[in-house]
Short mmCIF file of C-alpha atoms and ligand atoms in Angstrom, two decimals:
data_model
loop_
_atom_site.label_atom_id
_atom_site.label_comp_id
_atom_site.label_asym_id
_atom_site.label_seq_id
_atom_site.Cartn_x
_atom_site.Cartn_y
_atom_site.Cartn_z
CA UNK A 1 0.00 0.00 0.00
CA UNK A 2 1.93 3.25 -1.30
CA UNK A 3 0.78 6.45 0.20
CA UNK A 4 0.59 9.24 -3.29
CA UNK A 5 -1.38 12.54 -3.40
CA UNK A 6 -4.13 13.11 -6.32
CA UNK A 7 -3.84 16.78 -7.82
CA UNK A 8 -6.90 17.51 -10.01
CA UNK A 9 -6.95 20.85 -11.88
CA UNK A 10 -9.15 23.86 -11.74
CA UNK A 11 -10.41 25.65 -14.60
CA UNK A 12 -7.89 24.43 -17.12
CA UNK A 13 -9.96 21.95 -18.13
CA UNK A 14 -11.88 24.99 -19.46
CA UNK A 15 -9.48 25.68 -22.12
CA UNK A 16 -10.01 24.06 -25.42
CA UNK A 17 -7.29 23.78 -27.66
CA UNK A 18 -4.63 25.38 -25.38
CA UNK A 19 -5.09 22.55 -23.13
CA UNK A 20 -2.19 20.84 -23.68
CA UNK A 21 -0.04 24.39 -22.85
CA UNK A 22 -1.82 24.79 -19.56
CA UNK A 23 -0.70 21.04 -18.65
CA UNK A 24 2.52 21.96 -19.42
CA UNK A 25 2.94 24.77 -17.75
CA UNK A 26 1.12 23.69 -14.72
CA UNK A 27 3.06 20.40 -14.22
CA UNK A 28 6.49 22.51 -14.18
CA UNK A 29 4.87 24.82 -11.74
CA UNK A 30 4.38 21.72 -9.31
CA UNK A 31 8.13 20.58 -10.36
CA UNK A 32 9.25 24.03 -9.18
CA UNK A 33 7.44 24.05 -5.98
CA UNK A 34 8.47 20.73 -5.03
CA UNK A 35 12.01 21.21 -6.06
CA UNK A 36 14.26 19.49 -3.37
CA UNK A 37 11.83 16.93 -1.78
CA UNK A 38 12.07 13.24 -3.65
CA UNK A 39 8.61 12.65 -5.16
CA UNK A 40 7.77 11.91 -8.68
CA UNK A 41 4.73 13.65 -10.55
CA UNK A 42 2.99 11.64 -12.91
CA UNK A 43 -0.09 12.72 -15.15
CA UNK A 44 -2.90 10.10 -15.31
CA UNK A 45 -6.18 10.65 -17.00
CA UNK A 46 -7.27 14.55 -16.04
CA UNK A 47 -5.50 14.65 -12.74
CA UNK A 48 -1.87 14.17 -11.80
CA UNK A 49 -0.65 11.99 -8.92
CA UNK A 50 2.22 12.58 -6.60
CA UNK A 51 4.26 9.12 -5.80
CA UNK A 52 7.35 8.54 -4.29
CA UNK A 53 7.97 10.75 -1.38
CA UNK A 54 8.88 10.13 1.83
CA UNK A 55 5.35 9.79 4.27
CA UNK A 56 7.14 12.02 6.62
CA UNK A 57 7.21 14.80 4.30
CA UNK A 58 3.14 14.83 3.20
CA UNK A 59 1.91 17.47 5.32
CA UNK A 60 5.33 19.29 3.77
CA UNK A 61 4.12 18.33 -0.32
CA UNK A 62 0.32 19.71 0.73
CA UNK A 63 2.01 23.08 1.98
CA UNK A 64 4.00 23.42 -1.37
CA UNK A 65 1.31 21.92 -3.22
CA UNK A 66 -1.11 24.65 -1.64
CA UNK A 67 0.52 27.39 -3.39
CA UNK A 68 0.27 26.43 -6.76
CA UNK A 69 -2.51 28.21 -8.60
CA UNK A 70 -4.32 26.02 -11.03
CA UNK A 71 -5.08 22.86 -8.16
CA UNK A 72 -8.76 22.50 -7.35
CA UNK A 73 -8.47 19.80 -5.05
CA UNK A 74 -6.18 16.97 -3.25
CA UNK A 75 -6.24 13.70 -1.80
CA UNK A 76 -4.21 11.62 0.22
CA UNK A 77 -5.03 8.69 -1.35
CA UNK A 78 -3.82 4.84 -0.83
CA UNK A 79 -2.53 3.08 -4.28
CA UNK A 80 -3.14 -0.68 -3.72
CA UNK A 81 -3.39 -3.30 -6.96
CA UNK A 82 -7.12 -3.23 -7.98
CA UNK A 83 -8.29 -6.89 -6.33
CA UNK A 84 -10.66 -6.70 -3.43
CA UNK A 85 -8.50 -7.71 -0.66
CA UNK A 86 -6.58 -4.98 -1.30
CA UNK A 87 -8.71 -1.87 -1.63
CA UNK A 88 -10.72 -3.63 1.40
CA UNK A 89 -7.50 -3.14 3.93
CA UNK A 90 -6.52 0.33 1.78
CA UNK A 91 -10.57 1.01 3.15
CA UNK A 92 -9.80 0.22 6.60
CA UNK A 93 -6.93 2.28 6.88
CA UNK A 94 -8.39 5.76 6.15
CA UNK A 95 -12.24 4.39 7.61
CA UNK A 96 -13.43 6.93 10.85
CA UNK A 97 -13.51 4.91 14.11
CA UNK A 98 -17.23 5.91 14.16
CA UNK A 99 -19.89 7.63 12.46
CA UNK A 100 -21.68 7.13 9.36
CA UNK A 101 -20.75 6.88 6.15
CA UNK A 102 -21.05 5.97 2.70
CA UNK A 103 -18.57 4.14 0.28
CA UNK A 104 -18.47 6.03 -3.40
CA UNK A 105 -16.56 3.86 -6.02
CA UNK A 106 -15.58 5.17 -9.84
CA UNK A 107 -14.62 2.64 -12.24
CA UNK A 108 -12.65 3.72 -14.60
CA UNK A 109 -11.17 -0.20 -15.86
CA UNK A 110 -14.42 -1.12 -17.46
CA UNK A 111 -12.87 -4.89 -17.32
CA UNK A 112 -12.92 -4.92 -13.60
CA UNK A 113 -15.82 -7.86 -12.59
CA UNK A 114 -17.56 -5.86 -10.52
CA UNK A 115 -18.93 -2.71 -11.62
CA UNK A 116 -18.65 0.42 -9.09
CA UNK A 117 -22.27 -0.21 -7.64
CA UNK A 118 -21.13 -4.36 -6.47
CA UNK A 119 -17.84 -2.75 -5.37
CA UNK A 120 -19.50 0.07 -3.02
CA UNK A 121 -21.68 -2.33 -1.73
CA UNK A 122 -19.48 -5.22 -1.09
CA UNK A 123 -16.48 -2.61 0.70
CA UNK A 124 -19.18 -1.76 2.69
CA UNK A 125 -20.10 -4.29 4.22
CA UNK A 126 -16.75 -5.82 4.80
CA UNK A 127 -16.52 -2.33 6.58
CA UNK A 128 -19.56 -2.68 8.62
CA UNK A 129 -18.64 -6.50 9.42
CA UNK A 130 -15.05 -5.59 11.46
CA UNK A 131 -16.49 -2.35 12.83
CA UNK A 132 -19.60 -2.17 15.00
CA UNK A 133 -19.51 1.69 15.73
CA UNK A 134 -20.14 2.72 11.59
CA UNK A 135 -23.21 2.60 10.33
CA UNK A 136 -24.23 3.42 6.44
CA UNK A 137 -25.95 6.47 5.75
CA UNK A 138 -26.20 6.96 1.69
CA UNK A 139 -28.00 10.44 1.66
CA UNK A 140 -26.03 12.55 4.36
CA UNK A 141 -22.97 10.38 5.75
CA UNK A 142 -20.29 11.75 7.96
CA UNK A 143 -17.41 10.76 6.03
CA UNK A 144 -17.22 9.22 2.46
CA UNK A 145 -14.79 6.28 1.44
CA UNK A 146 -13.65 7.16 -2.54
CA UNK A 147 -12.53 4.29 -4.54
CA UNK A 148 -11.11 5.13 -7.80
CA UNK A 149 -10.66 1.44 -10.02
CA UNK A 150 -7.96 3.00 -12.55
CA UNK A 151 -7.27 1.91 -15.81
CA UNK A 152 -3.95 0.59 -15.15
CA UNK A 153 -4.73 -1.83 -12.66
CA UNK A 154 -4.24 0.13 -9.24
CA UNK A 155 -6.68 1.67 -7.27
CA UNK A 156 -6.59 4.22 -5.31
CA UNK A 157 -8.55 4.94 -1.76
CA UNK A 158 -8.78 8.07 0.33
CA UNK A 159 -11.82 9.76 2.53
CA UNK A 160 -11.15 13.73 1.93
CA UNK A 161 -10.83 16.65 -0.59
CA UNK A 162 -8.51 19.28 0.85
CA UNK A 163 -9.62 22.42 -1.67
CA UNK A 164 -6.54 23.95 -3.82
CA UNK A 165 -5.42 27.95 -4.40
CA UNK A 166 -8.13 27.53 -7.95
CA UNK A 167 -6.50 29.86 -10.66
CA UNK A 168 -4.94 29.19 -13.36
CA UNK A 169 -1.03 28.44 -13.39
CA UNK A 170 1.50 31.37 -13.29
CA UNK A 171 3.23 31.93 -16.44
CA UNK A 172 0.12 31.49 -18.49
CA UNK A 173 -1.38 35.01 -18.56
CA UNK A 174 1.90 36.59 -19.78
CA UNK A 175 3.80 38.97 -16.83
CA UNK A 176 3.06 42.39 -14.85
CA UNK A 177 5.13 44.62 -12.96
CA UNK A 178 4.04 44.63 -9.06
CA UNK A 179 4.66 48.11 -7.41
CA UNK A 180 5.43 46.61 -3.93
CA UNK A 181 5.74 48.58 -1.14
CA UNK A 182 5.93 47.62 2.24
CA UNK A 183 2.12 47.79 3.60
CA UNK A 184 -0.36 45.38 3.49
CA UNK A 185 -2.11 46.29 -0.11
CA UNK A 186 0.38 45.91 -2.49
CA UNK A 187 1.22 41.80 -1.79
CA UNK A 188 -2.34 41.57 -2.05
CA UNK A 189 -2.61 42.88 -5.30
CA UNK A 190 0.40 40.54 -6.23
CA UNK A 191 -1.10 37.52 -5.41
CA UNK A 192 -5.05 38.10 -6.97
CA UNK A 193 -3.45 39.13 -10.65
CA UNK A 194 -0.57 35.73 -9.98
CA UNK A 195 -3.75 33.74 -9.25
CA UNK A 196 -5.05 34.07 -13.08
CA UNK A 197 -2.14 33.27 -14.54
CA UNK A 198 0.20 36.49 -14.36
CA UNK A 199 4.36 35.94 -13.72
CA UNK A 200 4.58 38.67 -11.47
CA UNK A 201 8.27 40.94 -11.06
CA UNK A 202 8.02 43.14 -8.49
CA UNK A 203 9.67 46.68 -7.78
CA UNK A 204 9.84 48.73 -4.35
CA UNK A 205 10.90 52.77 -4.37
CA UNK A 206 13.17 53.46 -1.51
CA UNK A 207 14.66 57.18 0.16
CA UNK A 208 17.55 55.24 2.21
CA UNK A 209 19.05 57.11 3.95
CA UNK A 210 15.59 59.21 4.70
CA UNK A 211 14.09 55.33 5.41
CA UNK A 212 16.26 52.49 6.40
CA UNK A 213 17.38 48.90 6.02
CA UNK A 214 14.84 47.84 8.12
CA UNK A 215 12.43 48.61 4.91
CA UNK A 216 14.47 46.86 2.64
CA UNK A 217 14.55 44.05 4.47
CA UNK A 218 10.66 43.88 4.63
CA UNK A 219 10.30 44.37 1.55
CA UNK A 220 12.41 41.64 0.19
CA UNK A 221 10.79 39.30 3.01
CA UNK A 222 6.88 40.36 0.96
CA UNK A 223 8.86 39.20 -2.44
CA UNK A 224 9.08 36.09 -0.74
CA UNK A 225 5.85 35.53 0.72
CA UNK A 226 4.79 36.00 -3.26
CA UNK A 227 7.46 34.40 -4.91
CA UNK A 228 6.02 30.88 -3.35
CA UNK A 229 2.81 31.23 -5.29
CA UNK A 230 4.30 32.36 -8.46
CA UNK A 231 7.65 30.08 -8.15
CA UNK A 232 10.14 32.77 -8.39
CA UNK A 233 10.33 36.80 -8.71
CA UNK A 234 12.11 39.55 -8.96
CA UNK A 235 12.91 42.54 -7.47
CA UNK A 236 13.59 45.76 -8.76
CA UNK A 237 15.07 48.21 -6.67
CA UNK A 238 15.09 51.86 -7.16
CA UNK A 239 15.87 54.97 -5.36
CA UNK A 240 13.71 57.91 -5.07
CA UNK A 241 15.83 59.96 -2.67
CA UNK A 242 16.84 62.60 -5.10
CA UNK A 243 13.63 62.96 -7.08
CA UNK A 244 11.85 63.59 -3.77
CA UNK A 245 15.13 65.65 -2.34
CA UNK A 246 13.95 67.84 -5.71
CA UNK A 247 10.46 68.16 -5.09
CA UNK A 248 10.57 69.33 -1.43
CA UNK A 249 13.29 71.89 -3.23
CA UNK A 250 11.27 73.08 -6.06
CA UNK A 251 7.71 72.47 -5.88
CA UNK A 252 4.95 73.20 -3.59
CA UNK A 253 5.05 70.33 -1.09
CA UNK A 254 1.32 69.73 -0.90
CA UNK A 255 1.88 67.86 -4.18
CA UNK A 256 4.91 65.73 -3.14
CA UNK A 257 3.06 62.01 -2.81
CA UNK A 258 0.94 63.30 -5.95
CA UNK A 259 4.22 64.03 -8.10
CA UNK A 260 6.04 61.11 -6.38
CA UNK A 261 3.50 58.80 -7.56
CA UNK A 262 3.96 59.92 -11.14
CA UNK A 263 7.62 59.40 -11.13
CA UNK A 264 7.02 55.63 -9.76
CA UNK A 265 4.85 55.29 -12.60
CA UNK A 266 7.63 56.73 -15.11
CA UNK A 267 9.81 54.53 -13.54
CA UNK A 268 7.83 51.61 -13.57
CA UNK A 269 6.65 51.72 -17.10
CA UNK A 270 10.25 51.72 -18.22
CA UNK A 271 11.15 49.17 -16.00
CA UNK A 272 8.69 46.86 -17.56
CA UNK A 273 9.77 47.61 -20.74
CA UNK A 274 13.12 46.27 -19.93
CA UNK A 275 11.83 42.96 -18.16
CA UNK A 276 9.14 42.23 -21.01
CA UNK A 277 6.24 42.97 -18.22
CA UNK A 278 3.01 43.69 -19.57
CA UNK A 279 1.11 45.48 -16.98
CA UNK A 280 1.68 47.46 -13.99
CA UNK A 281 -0.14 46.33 -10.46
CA UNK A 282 -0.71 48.58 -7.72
CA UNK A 283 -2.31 47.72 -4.40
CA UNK A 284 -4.08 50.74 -4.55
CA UNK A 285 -8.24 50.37 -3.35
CA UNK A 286 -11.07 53.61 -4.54
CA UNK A 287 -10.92 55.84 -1.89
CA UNK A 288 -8.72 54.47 1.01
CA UNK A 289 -6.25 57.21 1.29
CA UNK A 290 -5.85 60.63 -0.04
CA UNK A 291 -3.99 59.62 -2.42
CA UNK A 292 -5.86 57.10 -3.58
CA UNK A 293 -9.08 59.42 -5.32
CA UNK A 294 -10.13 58.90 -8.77
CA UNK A 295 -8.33 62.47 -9.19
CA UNK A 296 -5.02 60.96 -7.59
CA UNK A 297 -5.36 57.78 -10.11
CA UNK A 298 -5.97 59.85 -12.70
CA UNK A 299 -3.10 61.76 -12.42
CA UNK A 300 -0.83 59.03 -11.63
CA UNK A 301 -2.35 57.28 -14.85
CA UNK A 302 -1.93 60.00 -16.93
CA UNK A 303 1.69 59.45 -17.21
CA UNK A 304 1.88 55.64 -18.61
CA UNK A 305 2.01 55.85 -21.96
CA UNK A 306 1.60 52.21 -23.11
CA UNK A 307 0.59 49.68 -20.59
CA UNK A 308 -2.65 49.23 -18.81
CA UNK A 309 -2.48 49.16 -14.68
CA UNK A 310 -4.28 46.53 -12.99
CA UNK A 311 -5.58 47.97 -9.43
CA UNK A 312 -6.93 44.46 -8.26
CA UNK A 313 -8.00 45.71 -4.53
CA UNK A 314 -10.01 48.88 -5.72
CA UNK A 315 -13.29 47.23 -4.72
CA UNK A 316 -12.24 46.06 -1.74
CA UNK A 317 -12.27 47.22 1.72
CA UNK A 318 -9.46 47.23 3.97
CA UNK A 319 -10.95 44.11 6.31
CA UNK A 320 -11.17 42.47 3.27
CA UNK A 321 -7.69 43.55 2.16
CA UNK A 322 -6.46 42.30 5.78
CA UNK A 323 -8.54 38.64 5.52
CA UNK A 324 -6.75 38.08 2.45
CA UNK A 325 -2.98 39.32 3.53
CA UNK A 326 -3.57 37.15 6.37
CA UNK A 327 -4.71 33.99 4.41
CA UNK A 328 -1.46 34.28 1.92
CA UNK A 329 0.82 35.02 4.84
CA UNK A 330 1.97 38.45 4.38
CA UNK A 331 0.29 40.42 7.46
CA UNK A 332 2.54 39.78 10.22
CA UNK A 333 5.06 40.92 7.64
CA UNK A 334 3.61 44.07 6.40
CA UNK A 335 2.64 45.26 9.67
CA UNK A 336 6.18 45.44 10.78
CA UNK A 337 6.51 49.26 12.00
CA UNK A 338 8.63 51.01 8.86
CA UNK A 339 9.79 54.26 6.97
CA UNK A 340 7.59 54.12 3.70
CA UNK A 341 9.27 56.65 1.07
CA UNK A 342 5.80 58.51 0.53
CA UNK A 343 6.37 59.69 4.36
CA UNK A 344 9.45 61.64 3.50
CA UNK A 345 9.03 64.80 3.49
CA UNK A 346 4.93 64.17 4.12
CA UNK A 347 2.86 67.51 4.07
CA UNK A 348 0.65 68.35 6.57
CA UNK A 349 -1.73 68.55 4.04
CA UNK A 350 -1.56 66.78 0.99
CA UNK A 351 -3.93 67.56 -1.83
CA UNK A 352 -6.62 65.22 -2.05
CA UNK A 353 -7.92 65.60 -5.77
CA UNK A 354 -5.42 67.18 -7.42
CA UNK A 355 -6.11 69.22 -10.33
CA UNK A 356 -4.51 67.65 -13.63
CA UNK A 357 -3.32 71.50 -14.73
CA UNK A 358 -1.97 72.60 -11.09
CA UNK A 359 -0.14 69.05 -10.84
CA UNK A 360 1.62 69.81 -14.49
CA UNK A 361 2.47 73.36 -12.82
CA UNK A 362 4.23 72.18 -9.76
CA UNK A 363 5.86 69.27 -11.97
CA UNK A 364 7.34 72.03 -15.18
CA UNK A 365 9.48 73.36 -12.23
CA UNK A 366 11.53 69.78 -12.36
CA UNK A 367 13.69 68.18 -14.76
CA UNK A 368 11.14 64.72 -15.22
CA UNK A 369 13.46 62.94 -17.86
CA UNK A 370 16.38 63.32 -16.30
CA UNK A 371 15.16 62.47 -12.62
CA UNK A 372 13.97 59.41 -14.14
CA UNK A 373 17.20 58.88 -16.02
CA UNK A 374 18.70 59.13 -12.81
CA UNK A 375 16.15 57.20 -10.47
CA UNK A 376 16.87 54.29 -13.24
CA UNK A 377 20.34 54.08 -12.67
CA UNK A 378 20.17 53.20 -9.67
CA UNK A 379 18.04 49.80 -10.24
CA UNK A 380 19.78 47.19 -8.27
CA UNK A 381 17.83 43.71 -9.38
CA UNK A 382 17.43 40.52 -6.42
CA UNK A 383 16.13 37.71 -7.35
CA UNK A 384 13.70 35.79 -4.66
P1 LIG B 401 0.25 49.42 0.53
O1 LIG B 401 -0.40 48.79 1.71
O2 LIG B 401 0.38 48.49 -0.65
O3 LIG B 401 1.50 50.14 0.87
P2 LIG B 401 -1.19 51.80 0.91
O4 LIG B 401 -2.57 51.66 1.35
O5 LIG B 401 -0.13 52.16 1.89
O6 LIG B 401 -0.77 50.53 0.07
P3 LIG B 401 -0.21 53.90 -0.74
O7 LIG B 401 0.96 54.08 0.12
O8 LIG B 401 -1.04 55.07 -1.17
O9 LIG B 401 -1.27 52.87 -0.23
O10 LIG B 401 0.28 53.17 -2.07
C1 LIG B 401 -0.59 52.81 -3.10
C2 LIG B 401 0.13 51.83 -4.01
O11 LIG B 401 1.26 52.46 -4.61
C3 LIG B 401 0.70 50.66 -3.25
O12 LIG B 401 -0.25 49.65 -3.07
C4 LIG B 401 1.81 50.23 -4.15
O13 LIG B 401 1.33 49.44 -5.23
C5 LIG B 401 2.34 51.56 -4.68
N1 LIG B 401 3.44 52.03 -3.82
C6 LIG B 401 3.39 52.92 -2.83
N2 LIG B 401 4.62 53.11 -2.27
C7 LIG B 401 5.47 52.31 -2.95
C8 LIG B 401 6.87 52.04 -2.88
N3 LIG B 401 7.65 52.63 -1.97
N4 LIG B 401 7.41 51.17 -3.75
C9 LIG B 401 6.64 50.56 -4.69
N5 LIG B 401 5.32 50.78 -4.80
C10 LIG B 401 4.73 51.63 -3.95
MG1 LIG B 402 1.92 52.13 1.55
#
C-alpha cells in the first residue's frame, strides 16, 4: 500500500485547444514548488498523482502543493493493486472509528468484474462486518470512502478533498510589474493578478538614507511571501531619494506624494519595458487614502504611456484587504513598524484631488526625464 497525493486541476480543463499548454505549464509549476523533496509527478487521466515521497514529508508536499494556482483539489489517497483484498484493507486504513458513512466507487477499468455499484456495496459491508460503531448512511454520511478502479490496474482509496489555491497556473497570462511597497495592499494585489495566470516581477521605491534597512529588508521578506505562489520573482530596486530631495526643493510640497506617484509610474513603465512585463499592479483600493481618489489615479495614470495598470483591490475594503494578507501570509510581515518613502518629506496637508493643470504646474518646475534617467540608474535587481 503506497501512500501518493491526487492533484486535479481547476479551470484548465476549461481551455479548449490550449489545453495541452496549460498542462505543461502547470506540471512545471508543481516541479518548481516541489524542487528538493524526492517525489515523482505523474499525469494520469485529467489529474496528476504525486508518488514517491517520503510519508514524513506529506503534510510538507500539501504546503507546497497549496501554493500552486491552477489545483482544485487533493487527496491523500492509498494506491493498492485493484483486487478486493486490497482496496478492502486500503478502506480500513483511512475508515473513521465511528460515524456514518457511505462508500463512493468510480470505475474507470471497465474490465474490472464488478462494476462500481457491487464494489460500493461489497467494501461496505466488509466495513460494517469488522467495525460495530459505523453505520451506512447513503443520503447525508459523515465521512465518504472514494474508490477510484484505474485503468492501469491500481486503485486508489482516500476519505477527503482538501480544496486547492483555484487559478490558473503562473506563467500562463503573460507577466506584470508589481509596485510593492511595504504595507499590506500591495502583496495583495500581487497575489489576486498571480492567481489568473500572471508571472509577477516586483519593484519597491526606496529614500535610504531618509528610510532604512529595516524597509528593505521587509520588503524583500513580501517578495518572498509572493514568490512561493508564483515560483520565483524579482525585485527591482530603485531609489527615489533625489527625485523627492527635488520636489521638497522646487515644488509646492502639498503635491509631493501626488508628483512622487507619477515618477514611480515613469519609472515603472520603463522598467517593464526592460523585463518584457506587460502590466503594472498597484495595491491601490477607490478611496482608502488621499492619495488614492479617482483624481489621484488619474493623475498618476496620466503618465503611462503604453501599458494598462491593474488595481486588483479597488473594490475592496481594507478588512477584506487584511482577511486576504492574512490567508497568503503576508500580514505579520507588512505590519512590521517602517519608513515608507511617501512619508518623506509628508505635508501636513496633501492635496486630495489634485487638479490635472496645477499638478503639471508644480511638476514644469523639475527636470522629469532626467530624474527618471537618474532614479533608473540606480536599479539594483534581487532575485527571490
Ligand atoms: P500598501 O499597503 O500596498 O503600501 P497603501 O494603502 O499604503 O498601500 P499607498 O501608500 O497610497 O497605499 O500606495 C498605493 C500603491 O502604490 C501601493 O499599493 C503600491 O502598489 C504603490 N506604492 C506605494 N509606495 C510604494 C513604494 N515605496 N514602492 C513601490 N510601490 C509603492
Ligand atoms: Mg503604503
Amino acid at each position: 500500500m503506497d501512500k501518493v497525493i491526487i492533484v486535479r486541476y481547476s479551470e484548465i480543463h476549461l481551455k479548449g485547444k490550449n489545453r495541452g499548454y496549460f498542462e505543461r505549464v502547470f506540471g512545471i509549476n508543481m516541479e518548481k514548488s516541489l524542487k528538493g523533496i524526492k517525489h515523482e509527478i505523474r499525469r494520469r487521466s485529467g489529474r496528476y498523482l504525486v508518488e514517491c515521497f517520503d510519508e514524513n514529508q506529506t503534510d510538507l508536499i500539501l504546503e507546497k502543493l497549496n501554493k500552486v494556482f491552477g489545483i482544485h483539489s487533493m487527496s491523500v489517497a492509498l494506491k493498492v493493486p485493484t483486487q478486493m483484498n486490497g482496496i478492502f484493507e486500503a478502506a480500513k486504513a483511512v475508515c473513521s472509528e465511528s460515524g456514518s458513512f457511505k462508500v463512493d466507487t468510480h470505475r474507470a477499468d471497465k474490465s474490472f468484474r464488478l462494476n462500481s455499484m457491487e464494489i460500493s456495496a461489497e467494501i461496505g459491508g466488509r466495513l460494517l462486518s469488522v467495525n460495530k460503531n459505523i453505520k451506512v448512511d447513503v443520503h447525508n454520511p459523515q465521512f465518504i470512502i472514494n474508490i477510484d478502479v484505474r485503468e492501469d490496474g491500481t486503485s486508489l482509496v482516500f476519505n477527503k478533498f482538501f480544496k486547492g489555491a483555484g487559478g490558473m497556473p503562473v506563467g500562463t497570462s503573460g507577466k506584470g510589474l508589481l509596485l510593492l511597497s511595504g504595507g499590506i495592499d500591495s502583496p495583495v494585489a500581487g497575489h489576486m493578478i498571480a492567481k489568473r495566470g500572471m508571472n509577477i516581477e516586483c519593484i519597491h521605491f526606496h529614500s535610504y538614507p531618509y528610510t532604512n534597512l529595516q524597509a528593505r529588508d521587509k520588503v524583500i521578506e513580501l517578495a518572498k511571501v509572493l514568490s512561493g505562489y508564483t515560483c520565483g520573482t524579482k525585485l527591482h530596486i530603485v531609489s527615489v531619494t533625489h527625485i523627492q530631495e527635488e520636489i521638497h526643493k522646487n515644488c509646492n510640497g502639498e503635491y509631493m506624494v501626488t508628483l512622487l506617484r507619477r515618477f514611480m509610474m515613469r519609472i515603472a513603465e520603463k522598467i517593464a519595458a526592460k523585463c518584457g512585463a506587460q502590466c503594472i499592479i498597484t495595491g491601490e483600493s477607490l478611496g482608502q487614502v488621499a492619495s488614492q481618489t479617482i483624481e489621484g489615479m488619474t493623475s498618476s495614470n496620466s503618465v503611462i504611456k503604453n501599458l494598462p495598470v491593474l488595481r486588483p483591490l479597488c473594490g475592496f475594503d481594507k478588512d477584506e484587504i487584511i482577511e486576504r494578507s492574512r490567508s497568503i501570509g503576508a500580514f505579520e510581515i507588512s505590519i512590521q513598524p517602517y519608513e515608507d518613502c511617501c512619508t518623506v518629506f509628508l505635508p501636513k496637508h496633501p492635496v486630495i484631488k489634485p487638479a490635472i493643470e496645477a499638478v503639471l504646474a508644480e511638476e514644469a518646475k523639475l527636470n522629469v526625464d532626467g530624474l527618471v534617467e537618474e532614479a533608473i540608474k540606480t536599479l539594483e535587481i534581487l532575485n527571490i
